[in-house]
Amino acid sequence: MSQNDPQPVPEGVDLERPNPARIYDWYLGGTTNWAIDREFGAKAVETFPMVRTLARVGREYLGRGVHYLAQQGITQFLDLGSGVPTVGNVHEIADAVNPDSRTVYVDNEPVAVAHSRVLLEKQGDLNRHAVLHGDLRNVEDIWERAMDTGVLNPHKPIGLIAVGVLYFFGPDDDPHGVITRYRDLLPAGSYFMSSHMTIDGVPLEGEDKREEVRRQYERSSSRLFVRSKEEFARFFTGFELVDPGVVWIPHWRPDEYPSPANEEYLDQPAASSAFAALGQKV
Ligand SMILES: C[S@@+](CC[C@H](N)C(=O)[O-])C[C@H]1O[C@@H](n2cnc3c(N)ncnc32)[C@H](O)[C@@H]1O
């Protein structure tokens, strides 16, 4: 811990290596990060300055998607790879539309879970909000534990969220199979929303810098796996895509919810290097 790290380190938290959840929090302007994460983040920003705005663009998509679902009458959310609570949390956006909304967060990073728990205890409603520590790849276990919280009703539509997380999984993790298993568990009328990093169609300018950032991540606790538009679209097999379908993140319903960082990318959407989509289980 450095002098700039006054906060106590929750039990089980690895400070030997920078961590993606905490680096991401730093990109977004949050406070749940340590010197090792900030040093990593600063290096990534130095290599590829857009990385910080891009994190905000990704987070704003989460806000737009949740707002859209809440407007469709979805009152239950299961947020996989939810991260540390930071700017624009799912339960806050959902509650603002429907004060009876229910949200279960899932993350495998102890810091994210510890901070989510503290936030929910202070500002949430423990009858309607919960957080689980677990690996989202253990589908049946996560599903069972999420339902055991009593927060979600398995017979009512659920908004399943996997935003900014599927690119941590390589072919050996079978991420498509993982999402299919969640899809099969979701009640009819549920939705799935996701976003994914890509190099497909991204302007070549700056690619060497992006590649360098990916290499830097390989030295952290997680590798990154980019996917093509087709590979991303395949996650939505069995879901009916909501308009505008699979698009660059900035073009996914840009007016749905306030998205200041997104505005900068509306006329250069491919520079976001990420796709977004949302579909309904039919
Ligand atoms: C880039 S953050 C995205 C956070 C949030 N979804 C958002 O869009 O703002 C990715 C999160 O996924 C979590 N994560 C990575 N692999 C995971 C796994 N196997 N199971 C659960 N969470 C995971 C990380 O710990 C991190 O908090």
PDB file of C-alpha atoms and ligand atoms in Angstrom:
ATOM      1  CA  MET A   1       0.000   0.000   0.000  1.00  0.00           C
ATOM      2  CA  SER A   2       1.287   3.486  -0.821  1.00  0.00           C
ATOM      3  CA  GLN A   3       0.667   6.684   1.111  1.00  0.00           C
ATOM      4  CA  ASN A   4      -2.122   7.388  -1.358  1.00  0.00           C
ATOM      5  CA  ASP A   5      -3.890   4.200  -0.301  1.00  0.00           C
ATOM      6  CA  PRO A   6      -5.509   5.090   3.007  1.00  0.00           C
ATOM      7  CA  GLN A   7      -8.372   2.604   2.650  1.00  0.00           C
ATOM      8  CA  PRO A   8      -8.091  -0.745   4.428  1.00  0.00           C
ATOM      9  CA  VAL A   9      -7.553  -3.768   2.195  1.00  0.00           C
ATOM     10  CA  PRO A  10     -10.530  -6.158   2.398  1.00  0.00           C
ATOM     11  CA  GLU A  11      -9.657  -9.754   3.281  1.00  0.00           C
ATOM     12  CA  GLY A  12      -8.630 -11.940   0.375  1.00  0.00           C
ATOM     13  CA  VAL A  13      -7.750  -9.013  -1.875  1.00  0.00           C
ATOM     14  CA  ASP A  14      -4.660  -9.520  -3.998  1.00  0.00           C
ATOM     15  CA  LEU A  15      -2.557  -6.387  -4.152  1.00  0.00           C
ATOM     16  CA  GLU A  16       0.374  -8.129  -5.773  1.00  0.00           C
ATOM     17  CA  ARG A  17      -1.082  -7.704  -9.229  1.00  0.00           C
ATOM     18  CA  PRO A  18      -3.174  -4.963 -10.836  1.00  0.00           C
ATOM     19  CA  ASN A  19      -6.790  -6.032 -11.164  1.00  0.00           C
ATOM     20  CA  PRO A  20      -9.174  -5.294 -14.076  1.00  0.00           C
ATOM     21  CA  ALA A  21     -12.168  -4.376 -11.858  1.00  0.00           C
ATOM     22  CA  ARG A  22     -10.127  -1.849  -9.932  1.00  0.00           C
ATOM     23  CA  ILE A  23      -8.343  -0.512 -13.025  1.00  0.00           C
ATOM     24  CA  TYR A  24     -11.745  -0.023 -14.651  1.00  0.00           C
ATOM     25  CA  ASP A  25     -12.984   1.810 -11.563  1.00  0.00           C
ATOM     26  CA  TRP A  26      -9.976   4.116 -11.834  1.00  0.00           C
ATOM     27  CA  TYR A  27     -10.761   4.780 -15.534  1.00  0.00           C
ATOM     28  CA  LEU A  28     -14.301   5.765 -14.507  1.00  0.00           C
ATOM     29  CA  GLY A  29     -13.113   8.126 -11.784  1.00  0.00           C
ATOM     30  CA  GLY A  30     -14.036   5.832  -8.861  1.00  0.00           C
ATOM     31  CA  THR A  31     -12.112   5.399  -5.628  1.00  0.00           C
ATOM     32  CA  THR A  32     -11.975   1.606  -5.272  1.00  0.00           C
ATOM     33  CA  ASN A  33      -8.473   1.164  -6.592  1.00  0.00           C
ATOM     34  CA  TRP A  34      -4.957   0.910  -5.236  1.00  0.00           C
ATOM     35  CA  ALA A  35      -1.604   2.302  -6.344  1.00  0.00           C
ATOM     36  CA  ILE A  36      -0.763  -0.860  -8.297  1.00  0.00           C
ATOM     37  CA  ASP A  37      -4.026  -0.474 -10.281  1.00  0.00           C
ATOM     38  CA  ARG A  38      -3.557   3.242 -10.889  1.00  0.00           C
ATOM     39  CA  GLU A  39       0.007   2.704 -12.086  1.00  0.00           C
ATOM     40  CA  PHE A  40      -1.238   0.062 -14.507  1.00  0.00           C
ATOM     41  CA  GLY A  41      -4.120   2.317 -15.630  1.00  0.00           C
ATOM     42  CA  ALA A  42      -1.857   5.326 -16.085  1.00  0.00           C
ATOM     43  CA  LYS A  43       0.481   3.254 -18.240  1.00  0.00           C
ATOM     44  CA  ALA A  44      -2.423   2.061 -20.379  1.00  0.00           C
ATOM     45  CA  VAL A  45      -3.651   5.670 -20.749  1.00  0.00           C
ATOM     46  CA  GLU A  46      -0.157   6.786 -21.689  1.00  0.00           C
ATOM     47  CA  THR A  47      -0.017   4.091 -24.369  1.00  0.00           C
ATOM     48  CA  PHE A  48      -3.555   4.598 -25.623  1.00  0.00           C
ATOM     49  CA  PRO A  49      -5.159   7.779 -24.226  1.00  0.00           C
ATOM     50  CA  MET A  50      -8.653   6.823 -25.440  1.00  0.00           C
ATOM     51  CA  VAL A  51      -8.791   3.867 -23.062  1.00  0.00           C
ATOM     52  CA  ARG A  52     -10.268   5.957 -20.273  1.00  0.00           C
ATOM     53  CA  THR A  53     -13.042   7.526 -22.370  1.00  0.00           C
ATOM     54  CA  LEU A  54     -13.777   4.129 -23.843  1.00  0.00           C
ATOM     55  CA  ALA A  55     -14.387   2.729 -20.369  1.00  0.00           C
ATOM     56  CA  ARG A  56     -16.894   5.540 -19.847  1.00  0.00           C
ATOM     57  CA  VAL A  57     -18.524   4.829 -23.207  1.00  0.00           C
ATOM     58  CA  GLY A  58     -18.925   1.181 -22.139  1.00  0.00           C
ATOM     59  CA  ARG A  59     -20.374   2.137 -18.781  1.00  0.00           C
ATOM     60  CA  GLU A  60     -22.820   4.547 -20.399  1.00  0.00           C
ATOM     61  CA  TYR A  61     -24.090   1.744 -22.616  1.00  0.00           C
ATOM     62  CA  LEU A  62     -24.826  -0.237 -19.452  1.00  0.00           C
ATOM     63  CA  GLY A  63     -26.911   2.714 -18.247  1.00  0.00           C
ATOM     64  CA  ARG A  64     -28.815   3.007 -21.529  1.00  0.00           C
ATOM     65  CA  GLY A  65     -29.538  -0.719 -21.699  1.00  0.00           C
ATOM     66  CA  VAL A  66     -30.777  -0.927 -18.121  1.00  0.00           C
ATOM     67  CA  HIS A  67     -32.879   2.187 -18.596  1.00  0.00           C
ATOM     68  CA  TYR A  68     -34.375   0.733 -21.774  1.00  0.00           C
ATOM     69  CA  LEU A  69     -35.212  -2.553 -20.011  1.00  0.00           C
ATOM     70  CA  ALA A  70     -36.706  -0.760 -17.025  1.00  0.00           C
ATOM     71  CA  GLN A  71     -38.876   1.236 -19.423  1.00  0.00           C
ATOM     72  CA  GLN A  72     -40.037  -2.066 -20.964  1.00  0.00           C
ATOM     73  CA  GLY A  73     -41.277  -3.095 -17.519  1.00  0.00           C
ATOM     74  CA  ILE A  74     -38.312  -5.296 -16.529  1.00  0.00           C
ATOM     75  CA  THR A  75     -37.961  -5.089 -12.764  1.00  0.00           C
ATOM     76  CA  GLN A  76     -35.390  -7.848 -12.131  1.00  0.00           C
ATOM     77  CA  PHE A  77     -31.718  -7.765 -13.085  1.00  0.00           C
ATOM     78  CA  LEU A  78     -28.892 -10.296 -12.825  1.00  0.00           C
ATOM     79  CA  ASP A  79     -25.647  -8.447 -13.488  1.00  0.00           C
ATOM     80  CA  LEU A  80     -22.734 -10.792 -14.285  1.00  0.00           C
ATOM     81  CA  GLY A  81     -19.252  -9.317 -13.910  1.00  0.00           C
ATOM     82  CA  SER A  82     -20.799  -6.279 -12.262  1.00  0.00           C
ATOM     83  CA  GLY A  83     -17.525  -4.699 -11.133  1.00  0.00           C
ATOM     84  CA  VAL A  84     -16.972  -2.363  -8.215  1.00  0.00           C
ATOM     85  CA  PRO A  85     -19.898  -0.039  -7.594  1.00  0.00           C
ATOM     86  CA  THR A  86     -19.039   3.184  -9.319  1.00  0.00           C
ATOM     87  CA  VAL A  87     -20.734   5.702 -11.558  1.00  0.00           C
ATOM     88  CA  GLY A  88     -24.243   4.620 -12.697  1.00  0.00           C
ATOM     89  CA  ASN A  89     -24.964   1.314 -10.943  1.00  0.00           C
ATOM     90  CA  VAL A  90     -27.654  -1.013 -12.293  1.00  0.00           C
ATOM     91  CA  HIS A  91     -29.874  -0.996  -9.187  1.00  0.00           C
ATOM     92  CA  GLU A  92     -29.841   2.813  -9.038  1.00  0.00           C
ATOM     93  CA  ILE A  93     -30.889   3.229 -12.667  1.00  0.00           C
ATOM     94  CA  ALA A  94     -33.533   0.505 -12.328  1.00  0.00           C
ATOM     95  CA  ASP A  95     -34.861   1.884  -9.037  1.00  0.00           C
ATOM     96  CA  ALA A  96     -35.155   5.373 -10.529  1.00  0.00           C
ATOM     97  CA  VAL A  97     -37.609   3.980 -13.101  1.00  0.00           C
ATOM     98  CA  ASN A  98     -39.326   1.474 -10.815  1.00  0.00           C
ATOM     99  CA  PRO A  99     -38.653   1.807  -7.065  1.00  0.00           C
ATOM    100  CA  ASP A 100     -39.537  -1.870  -6.549  1.00  0.00           C
ATOM    101  CA  SER A 101     -36.776  -3.149  -8.874  1.00  0.00           C
ATOM    102  CA  ARG A 102     -34.585  -6.039  -7.853  1.00  0.00           C
ATOM    103  CA  THR A 103     -30.915  -6.537  -8.676  1.00  0.00           C
ATOM    104  CA  VAL A 104     -28.395  -9.295  -7.971  1.00  0.00           C
ATOM    105  CA  TYR A 105     -24.760  -8.504  -8.709  1.00  0.00           C
ATOM    106  CA  VAL A 106     -22.151 -11.206  -9.403  1.00  0.00           C
ATOM    107  CA  ASP A 107     -18.397 -10.767  -9.556  1.00  0.00           C
ATOM    108  CA  ASN A 108     -15.390 -12.996  -8.948  1.00  0.00           C
ATOM    109  CA  GLU A 109     -13.252 -10.154  -7.623  1.00  0.00           C
ATOM    110  CA  PRO A 110     -13.368  -9.895  -3.813  1.00  0.00           C
ATOM    111  CA  VAL A 111     -12.877  -6.106  -3.886  1.00  0.00           C
ATOM    112  CA  ALA A 112     -15.848  -5.639  -6.197  1.00  0.00           C
ATOM    113  CA  VAL A 113     -18.012  -7.850  -3.998  1.00  0.00           C
ATOM    114  CA  ALA A 114     -16.870  -6.290  -0.708  1.00  0.00           C
ATOM    115  CA  HIS A 115     -17.544  -2.782  -1.959  1.00  0.00           C
ATOM    116  CA  SER A 116     -20.875  -3.735  -3.505  1.00  0.00           C
ATOM    117  CA  ARG A 117     -21.918  -5.220  -0.173  1.00  0.00           C
ATOM    118  CA  VAL A 118     -20.970  -2.072   1.729  1.00  0.00           C
ATOM    119  CA  LEU A 119     -22.825   0.122  -0.772  1.00  0.00           C
ATOM    120  CA  LEU A 120     -25.961  -2.027  -0.692  1.00  0.00           C
ATOM    121  CA  GLU A 121     -25.953  -2.150   3.101  1.00  0.00           C
ATOM    122  CA  LYS A 122     -25.674   1.633   3.260  1.00  0.00           C
ATOM    123  CA  GLN A 123     -27.819   2.732   0.349  1.00  0.00           C
ATOM    124  CA  GLY A 124     -29.651  -0.305  -0.983  1.00  0.00           C
ATOM    125  CA  ASP A 125     -32.540  -2.383   0.265  1.00  0.00           C
ATOM    126  CA  LEU A 126     -31.309  -5.849   1.240  1.00  0.00           C
ATOM    127  CA  ASN A 127     -34.718  -7.329   0.388  1.00  0.00           C
ATOM    128  CA  ARG A 128     -34.306  -6.167  -3.201  1.00  0.00           C
ATOM    129  CA  HIS A 129     -30.540  -5.982  -3.767  1.00  0.00           C
ATOM    130  CA  ALA A 130     -27.836  -8.613  -3.291  1.00  0.00           C
ATOM    131  CA  VAL A 131     -24.304  -9.405  -4.359  1.00  0.00           C
ATOM    132  CA  LEU A 132     -22.663 -12.790  -4.886  1.00  0.00           C
ATOM    133  CA  HIS A 133     -19.015 -13.691  -5.024  1.00  0.00           C
ATOM    134  CA  GLY A 134     -18.636 -16.238  -7.791  1.00  0.00           C
ATOM    135  CA  ASP A 135     -17.395 -17.144 -11.225  1.00  0.00           C
ATOM    136  CA  LEU A 136     -20.074 -16.498 -13.814  1.00  0.00           C
ATOM    137  CA  ARG A 137     -18.838 -19.505 -15.794  1.00  0.00           C
ATOM    138  CA  ASN A 138     -20.325 -21.763 -13.085  1.00  0.00           C
ATOM    139  CA  VAL A 139     -23.767 -21.147 -14.530  1.00  0.00           C
ATOM    140  CA  GLU A 140     -25.973 -23.507 -12.533  1.00  0.00           C
ATOM    141  CA  ASP A 141     -24.275 -22.636  -9.236  1.00  0.00           C
ATOM    142  CA  ILE A 142     -24.586 -18.879  -9.864  1.00  0.00           C
ATOM    143  CA  TRP A 143     -28.220 -19.266 -10.933  1.00  0.00           C
ATOM    144  CA  GLU A 144     -29.121 -21.320  -7.881  1.00  0.00           C
ATOM    145  CA  ARG A 145     -27.392 -18.934  -5.500  1.00  0.00           C
ATOM    146  CA  ALA A 146     -28.942 -15.889  -7.212  1.00  0.00           C
ATOM    147  CA  MET A 147     -32.406 -17.420  -6.768  1.00  0.00           C
ATOM    148  CA  ASP A 148     -31.612 -18.452  -3.187  1.00  0.00           C
ATOM    149  CA  THR A 149     -31.096 -14.794  -2.258  1.00  0.00           C
ATOM    150  CA  GLY A 150     -34.889 -14.481  -2.549  1.00  0.00           C
ATOM    151  CA  VAL A 151     -34.334 -11.239  -4.452  1.00  0.00           C
ATOM    152  CA  LEU A 152     -35.250 -12.603  -7.890  1.00  0.00           C
ATOM    153  CA  ASN A 153     -38.380 -14.455  -8.919  1.00  0.00           C
ATOM    154  CA  PRO A 154     -37.365 -17.184 -11.424  1.00  0.00           C
ATOM    155  CA  HIS A 155     -40.848 -17.154 -12.964  1.00  0.00           C
ATOM    156  CA  LYS A 156     -40.787 -13.488 -13.964  1.00  0.00           C
ATOM    157  CA  PRO A 157     -38.687 -11.966 -16.781  1.00  0.00           C
ATOM    158  CA  ILE A 158     -35.135 -11.057 -15.827  1.00  0.00           C
ATOM    159  CA  GLY A 159     -32.681  -8.682 -17.470  1.00  0.00           C
ATOM    160  CA  LEU A 160     -29.441 -10.687 -17.748  1.00  0.00           C
ATOM    161  CA  ILE A 161     -26.408  -8.443 -18.105  1.00  0.00           C
ATOM    162  CA  ALA A 162     -22.891  -9.374 -19.229  1.00  0.00           C
ATOM    163  CA  VAL A 163     -21.468  -5.987 -20.139  1.00  0.00           C
ATOM    164  CA  GLY A 164     -17.728  -5.566 -20.565  1.00  0.00           C
ATOM    165  CA  VAL A 165     -16.897  -9.024 -19.311  1.00  0.00           C
ATOM    166  CA  LEU A 166     -17.168 -11.726 -22.001  1.00  0.00           C
ATOM    167  CA  TYR A 167     -13.838 -10.660 -23.503  1.00  0.00           C
ATOM    168  CA  PHE A 168     -12.101 -12.063 -20.431  1.00  0.00           C
ATOM    169  CA  PHE A 169     -12.988 -15.563 -21.660  1.00  0.00           C
ATOM    170  CA  GLY A 170     -11.067 -17.512 -24.263  1.00  0.00           C
ATOM    171  CA  PRO A 171     -12.229 -20.467 -26.347  1.00  0.00           C
ATOM    172  CA  ASP A 172     -11.368 -22.902 -23.530  1.00  0.00           C
ATOM    173  CA  ASP A 173     -13.977 -21.175 -21.341  1.00  0.00           C
ATOM    174  CA  ASP A 174     -16.673 -21.740 -23.988  1.00  0.00           C
ATOM    175  CA  PRO A 175     -18.315 -18.331 -23.376  1.00  0.00           C
ATOM    176  CA  HIS A 176     -21.031 -19.019 -25.988  1.00  0.00           C
ATOM    177  CA  GLY A 177     -21.943 -22.238 -24.187  1.00  0.00           C
ATOM    178  CA  VAL A 178     -22.044 -20.316 -20.896  1.00  0.00           C
ATOM    179  CA  ILE A 179     -24.534 -17.758 -22.230  1.00  0.00           C
ATOM    180  CA  THR A 180     -26.630 -20.520 -23.828  1.00  0.00           C
ATOM    181  CA  ARG A 181     -26.922 -22.206 -20.428  1.00  0.00           C
ATOM    182  CA  TYR A 182     -28.092 -18.932 -18.845  1.00  0.00           C
ATOM    183  CA  ARG A 183     -30.530 -18.448 -21.725  1.00  0.00           C
ATOM    184  CA  ASP A 184     -32.050 -21.858 -21.099  1.00  0.00           C
ATOM    185  CA  LEU A 185     -32.577 -20.972 -17.426  1.00  0.00           C
ATOM    186  CA  LEU A 186     -34.144 -17.559 -18.096  1.00  0.00           C
ATOM    187  CA  PRO A 187     -37.950 -17.397 -18.081  1.00  0.00           C
ATOM    188  CA  ALA A 188     -39.605 -16.418 -21.379  1.00  0.00           C
ATOM    189  CA  GLY A 189     -39.778 -12.669 -21.925  1.00  0.00           C
ATOM    190  CA  SER A 190     -36.360 -12.160 -20.284  1.00  0.00           C
ATOM    191  CA  TYR A 191     -33.671 -10.082 -21.957  1.00  0.00           C
ATOM    192  CA  PHE A 192     -29.913 -10.388 -22.431  1.00  0.00           C
ATOM    193  CA  MET A 193     -27.644  -7.384 -22.931  1.00  0.00           C
ATOM    194  CA  SER A 194     -23.930  -7.396 -23.625  1.00  0.00           C
ATOM    195  CA  SER A 195     -21.022  -5.519 -25.116  1.00  0.00           C
ATOM    196  CA  HIS A 196     -17.718  -6.796 -26.443  1.00  0.00           C
ATOM    197  CA  MET A 197     -14.319  -5.531 -27.510  1.00  0.00           C
ATOM    198  CA  THR A 198     -13.317  -6.092 -31.122  1.00  0.00           C
ATOM    199  CA  ILE A 199     -10.701  -5.260 -33.705  1.00  0.00           C
ATOM    200  CA  ASP A 200     -13.143  -6.113 -36.496  1.00  0.00           C
ATOM    201  CA  GLY A 201     -13.634  -2.989 -38.639  1.00  0.00           C
ATOM    202  CA  VAL A 202     -11.773  -0.778 -36.189  1.00  0.00           C
ATOM    203  CA  PRO A 203      -9.615   1.862 -37.906  1.00  0.00           C
ATOM    204  CA  LEU A 204      -6.051   0.576 -38.157  1.00  0.00           C
ATOM    205  CA  GLU A 205      -4.770   3.853 -36.822  1.00  0.00           C
ATOM    206  CA  GLY A 206      -3.757   3.233 -33.222  1.00  0.00           C
ATOM    207  CA  GLU A 207      -3.974  -0.584 -33.504  1.00  0.00           C
ATOM    208  CA  ASP A 208      -0.367  -0.990 -32.353  1.00  0.00           C
ATOM    209  CA  LYS A 209      -1.274   1.005 -29.214  1.00  0.00           C
ATOM    210  CA  ARG A 210      -4.385  -1.067 -28.554  1.00  0.00           C
ATOM    211  CA  GLU A 211      -2.344  -4.240 -29.007  1.00  0.00           C
ATOM    212  CA  GLU A 212       0.152  -2.905 -26.482  1.00  0.00           C
ATOM    213  CA  VAL A 213      -2.686  -2.300 -23.979  1.00  0.00           C
ATOM    214  CA  ARG A 214      -3.901  -5.885 -24.540  1.00  0.00           C
ATOM    215  CA  ARG A 215      -0.369  -7.123 -23.868  1.00  0.00           C
ATOM    216  CA  GLN A 216      -0.267  -5.045 -20.698  1.00  0.00           C
ATOM    217  CA  TYR A 217      -3.511  -6.737 -19.573  1.00  0.00           C
ATOM    218  CA  GLU A 218      -1.903 -10.115 -20.141  1.00  0.00           C
ATOM    219  CA  ARG A 219       0.565  -9.150 -17.446  1.00  0.00           C
ATOM    220  CA  SER A 220      -2.334  -8.311 -15.073  1.00  0.00           C
ATOM    221  CA  SER A 221      -4.565 -11.077 -13.719  1.00  0.00           C
ATOM    222  CA  SER A 222      -6.653 -11.322 -16.917  1.00  0.00           C
ATOM    223  CA  ARG A 223      -6.118 -11.809 -20.626  1.00  0.00           C
ATOM    224  CA  LEU A 224      -8.392 -10.093 -23.156  1.00  0.00           C
ATOM    225  CA  PHE A 225      -9.975 -11.873 -26.123  1.00  0.00           C
ATOM    226  CA  VAL A 226     -11.388  -9.692 -28.875  1.00  0.00           C
ATOM    227  CA  ARG A 227     -14.185 -11.095 -31.078  1.00  0.00           C
ATOM    228  CA  SER A 228     -15.627 -10.352 -34.497  1.00  0.00           C
ATOM    229  CA  LYS A 229     -19.125  -8.963 -34.998  1.00  0.00           C
ATOM    230  CA  GLU A 230     -20.353 -12.448 -36.016  1.00  0.00           C
ATOM    231  CA  GLU A 231     -18.822 -14.059 -32.962  1.00  0.00           C
ATOM    232  CA  PHE A 232     -20.431 -11.445 -30.733  1.00  0.00           C
ATOM    233  CA  ALA A 233     -23.798 -11.786 -32.509  1.00  0.00           C
ATOM    234  CA  ARG A 234     -23.683 -15.534 -31.794  1.00  0.00           C
ATOM    235  CA  PHE A 235     -24.128 -14.806 -28.068  1.00  0.00           C
ATOM    236  CA  PHE A 236     -27.664 -13.717 -28.998  1.00  0.00           C
ATOM    237  CA  THR A 237     -28.729 -17.012 -30.558  1.00  0.00           C
ATOM    238  CA  GLY A 238     -32.251 -17.698 -29.266  1.00  0.00           C
ATOM    239  CA  PHE A 239     -32.794 -14.024 -28.413  1.00  0.00           C
ATOM    240  CA  GLU A 240     -34.724 -11.649 -30.667  1.00  0.00           C
ATOM    241  CA  LEU A 241     -32.529  -8.586 -31.129  1.00  0.00           C
ATOM    242  CA  VAL A 242     -34.024  -5.261 -30.154  1.00  0.00           C
ATOM    243  CA  ASP A 243     -33.600  -2.406 -32.605  1.00  0.00           C
ATOM    244  CA  PRO A 244     -30.900  -1.368 -33.709  1.00  0.00           C
ATOM    245  CA  GLY A 245     -29.430  -4.907 -33.417  1.00  0.00           C
ATOM    246  CA  VAL A 246     -25.695  -5.509 -33.115  1.00  0.00           C
ATOM    247  CA  VAL A 247     -24.021  -2.119 -33.514  1.00  0.00           C
ATOM    248  CA  TRP A 248     -20.999  -0.154 -32.405  1.00  0.00           C
ATOM    249  CA  ILE A 249     -21.570   0.811 -28.768  1.00  0.00           C
ATOM    250  CA  PRO A 250     -22.027   4.553 -29.446  1.00  0.00           C
ATOM    251  CA  HIS A 251     -24.895   3.782 -31.845  1.00  0.00           C
ATOM    252  CA  TRP A 252     -26.922   1.669 -29.432  1.00  0.00           C
ATOM    253  CA  ARG A 253     -29.870   3.970 -28.675  1.00  0.00           C
ATOM    254  CA  PRO A 254     -27.638   6.967 -27.912  1.00  0.00           C
ATOM    255  CA  ASP A 255     -30.569   9.059 -26.668  1.00  0.00           C
ATOM    256  CA  GLU A 256     -31.961   6.495 -24.226  1.00  0.00           C
ATOM    257  CA  TYR A 257     -30.170   7.900 -21.190  1.00  0.00           C
ATOM    258  CA  PRO A 258     -27.624  10.687 -20.582  1.00  0.00           C
ATOM    259  CA  SER A 259     -24.310   9.587 -22.147  1.00  0.00           C
ATOM    260  CA  PRO A 260     -21.832  12.483 -22.286  1.00  0.00           C
ATOM    261  CA  ALA A 261     -18.717  10.444 -23.194  1.00  0.00           C
ATOM    262  CA  ASN A 262     -20.690   8.597 -25.890  1.00  0.00           C
ATOM    263  CA  GLU A 263     -21.459  11.854 -27.713  1.00  0.00           C
ATOM    264  CA  GLU A 264     -17.797  12.196 -28.672  1.00  0.00           C
ATOM    265  CA  TYR A 265     -17.956   8.897 -30.555  1.00  0.00           C
ATOM    266  CA  LEU A 266     -21.225   9.258 -32.440  1.00  0.00           C
ATOM    267  CA  ASP A 267     -19.484  10.210 -35.674  1.00  0.00           C
ATOM    268  CA  GLN A 268     -16.535   7.828 -35.207  1.00  0.00           C
ATOM    269  CA  PRO A 269     -18.328   4.804 -33.680  1.00  0.00           C
ATOM    270  CA  ALA A 270     -15.755   2.225 -34.820  1.00  0.00           C
ATOM    271  CA  ALA A 271     -13.144   3.999 -32.693  1.00  0.00           C
ATOM    272  CA  SER A 272     -15.050   2.665 -29.675  1.00  0.00           C
ATOM    273  CA  SER A 273     -13.629  -0.770 -30.606  1.00  0.00           C
ATOM    274  CA  ALA A 274     -16.703  -2.441 -29.137  1.00  0.00           C
ATOM    275  CA  PHE A 275     -20.095  -3.789 -30.136  1.00  0.00           C
ATOM    276  CA  ALA A 276     -23.304  -3.735 -28.142  1.00  0.00           C
ATOM    277  CA  ALA A 277     -26.623  -5.539 -28.435  1.00  0.00           C
ATOM    278  CA  LEU A 278     -29.719  -6.407 -26.463  1.00  0.00           C
ATOM    279  CA  GLY A 279     -32.204  -9.173 -27.192  1.00  0.00           C
ATOM    280  CA  GLN A 280     -35.300 -10.787 -25.764  1.00  0.00           C
ATOM    281  CA  LYS A 281     -35.780 -14.487 -25.125  1.00  0.00           C
ATOM    282  CA  VAL A 282     -38.721 -15.581 -27.213  1.00  0.00           C
TER     283      VAL A 282
HETATM  284  C1  LIG B   1     -14.522  -4.274 -17.116  1.00  0.00           C
HETATM  285  S1  LIG B   1     -15.389  -4.717 -15.666  1.00  0.00           S
HETATM  286  C2  LIG B   1     -17.051  -4.363 -16.157  1.00  0.00           C
HETATM  287  C3  LIG B   1     -17.933  -3.962 -15.009  1.00  0.00           C
HETATM  288  C4  LIG B   1     -19.392  -3.684 -15.387  1.00  0.00           C
HETATM  289  N1  LIG B   1     -20.032  -4.828 -15.994  1.00  0.00           N
HETATM  290  C5  LIG B   1     -19.502  -2.500 -16.307  1.00  0.00           C
HETATM  291  O1  LIG B   1     -19.848  -2.681 -17.472  1.00  0.00           O
HETATM  292  O2  LIG B   1     -19.249  -1.388 -15.869  1.00  0.00           O
HETATM  293  C6  LIG B   1     -15.357  -6.488 -15.736  1.00  0.00           C
HETATM  294  C7  LIG B   1     -15.750  -7.186 -14.454  1.00  0.00           C
HETATM  295  O3  LIG B   1     -15.935  -8.573 -14.697  1.00  0.00           O
HETATM  296  C8  LIG B   1     -15.422  -9.292 -13.588  1.00  0.00           C
HETATM  297  N2  LIG B   1     -15.134 -10.669 -13.995  1.00  0.00           N
HETATM  298  C9  LIG B   1     -14.130 -11.093 -14.798  1.00  0.00           C
HETATM  299  N3  LIG B   1     -14.177 -12.437 -14.921  1.00  0.00           N
HETATM  300  C10 LIG B   1     -15.239 -12.870 -14.178  1.00  0.00           C
HETATM  301  C11 LIG B   1     -15.802 -14.153 -13.890  1.00  0.00           C
HETATM  302  N4  LIG B   1     -15.271 -15.262 -14.402  1.00  0.00           N
HETATM  303  N5  LIG B   1     -16.891 -14.216 -13.108  1.00  0.00           N
HETATM  304  C12 LIG B   1     -17.432 -13.094 -12.564  1.00  0.00           C
HETATM  305  N6  LIG B   1     -16.938 -11.844 -12.809  1.00  0.00           N
HETATM  306  C13 LIG B   1     -15.856 -11.740 -13.599  1.00  0.00           C
HETATM  307  C14 LIG B   1     -14.194  -8.509 -13.185  1.00  0.00           C
HETATM  308  O4  LIG B   1     -13.826  -8.811 -11.850  1.00  0.00           O
HETATM  309  C15 LIG B   1     -14.712  -7.081 -13.357  1.00  0.00           C
HETATM  310  O5  LIG B   1     -15.305  -6.603 -12.184  1.00  0.00           O
END
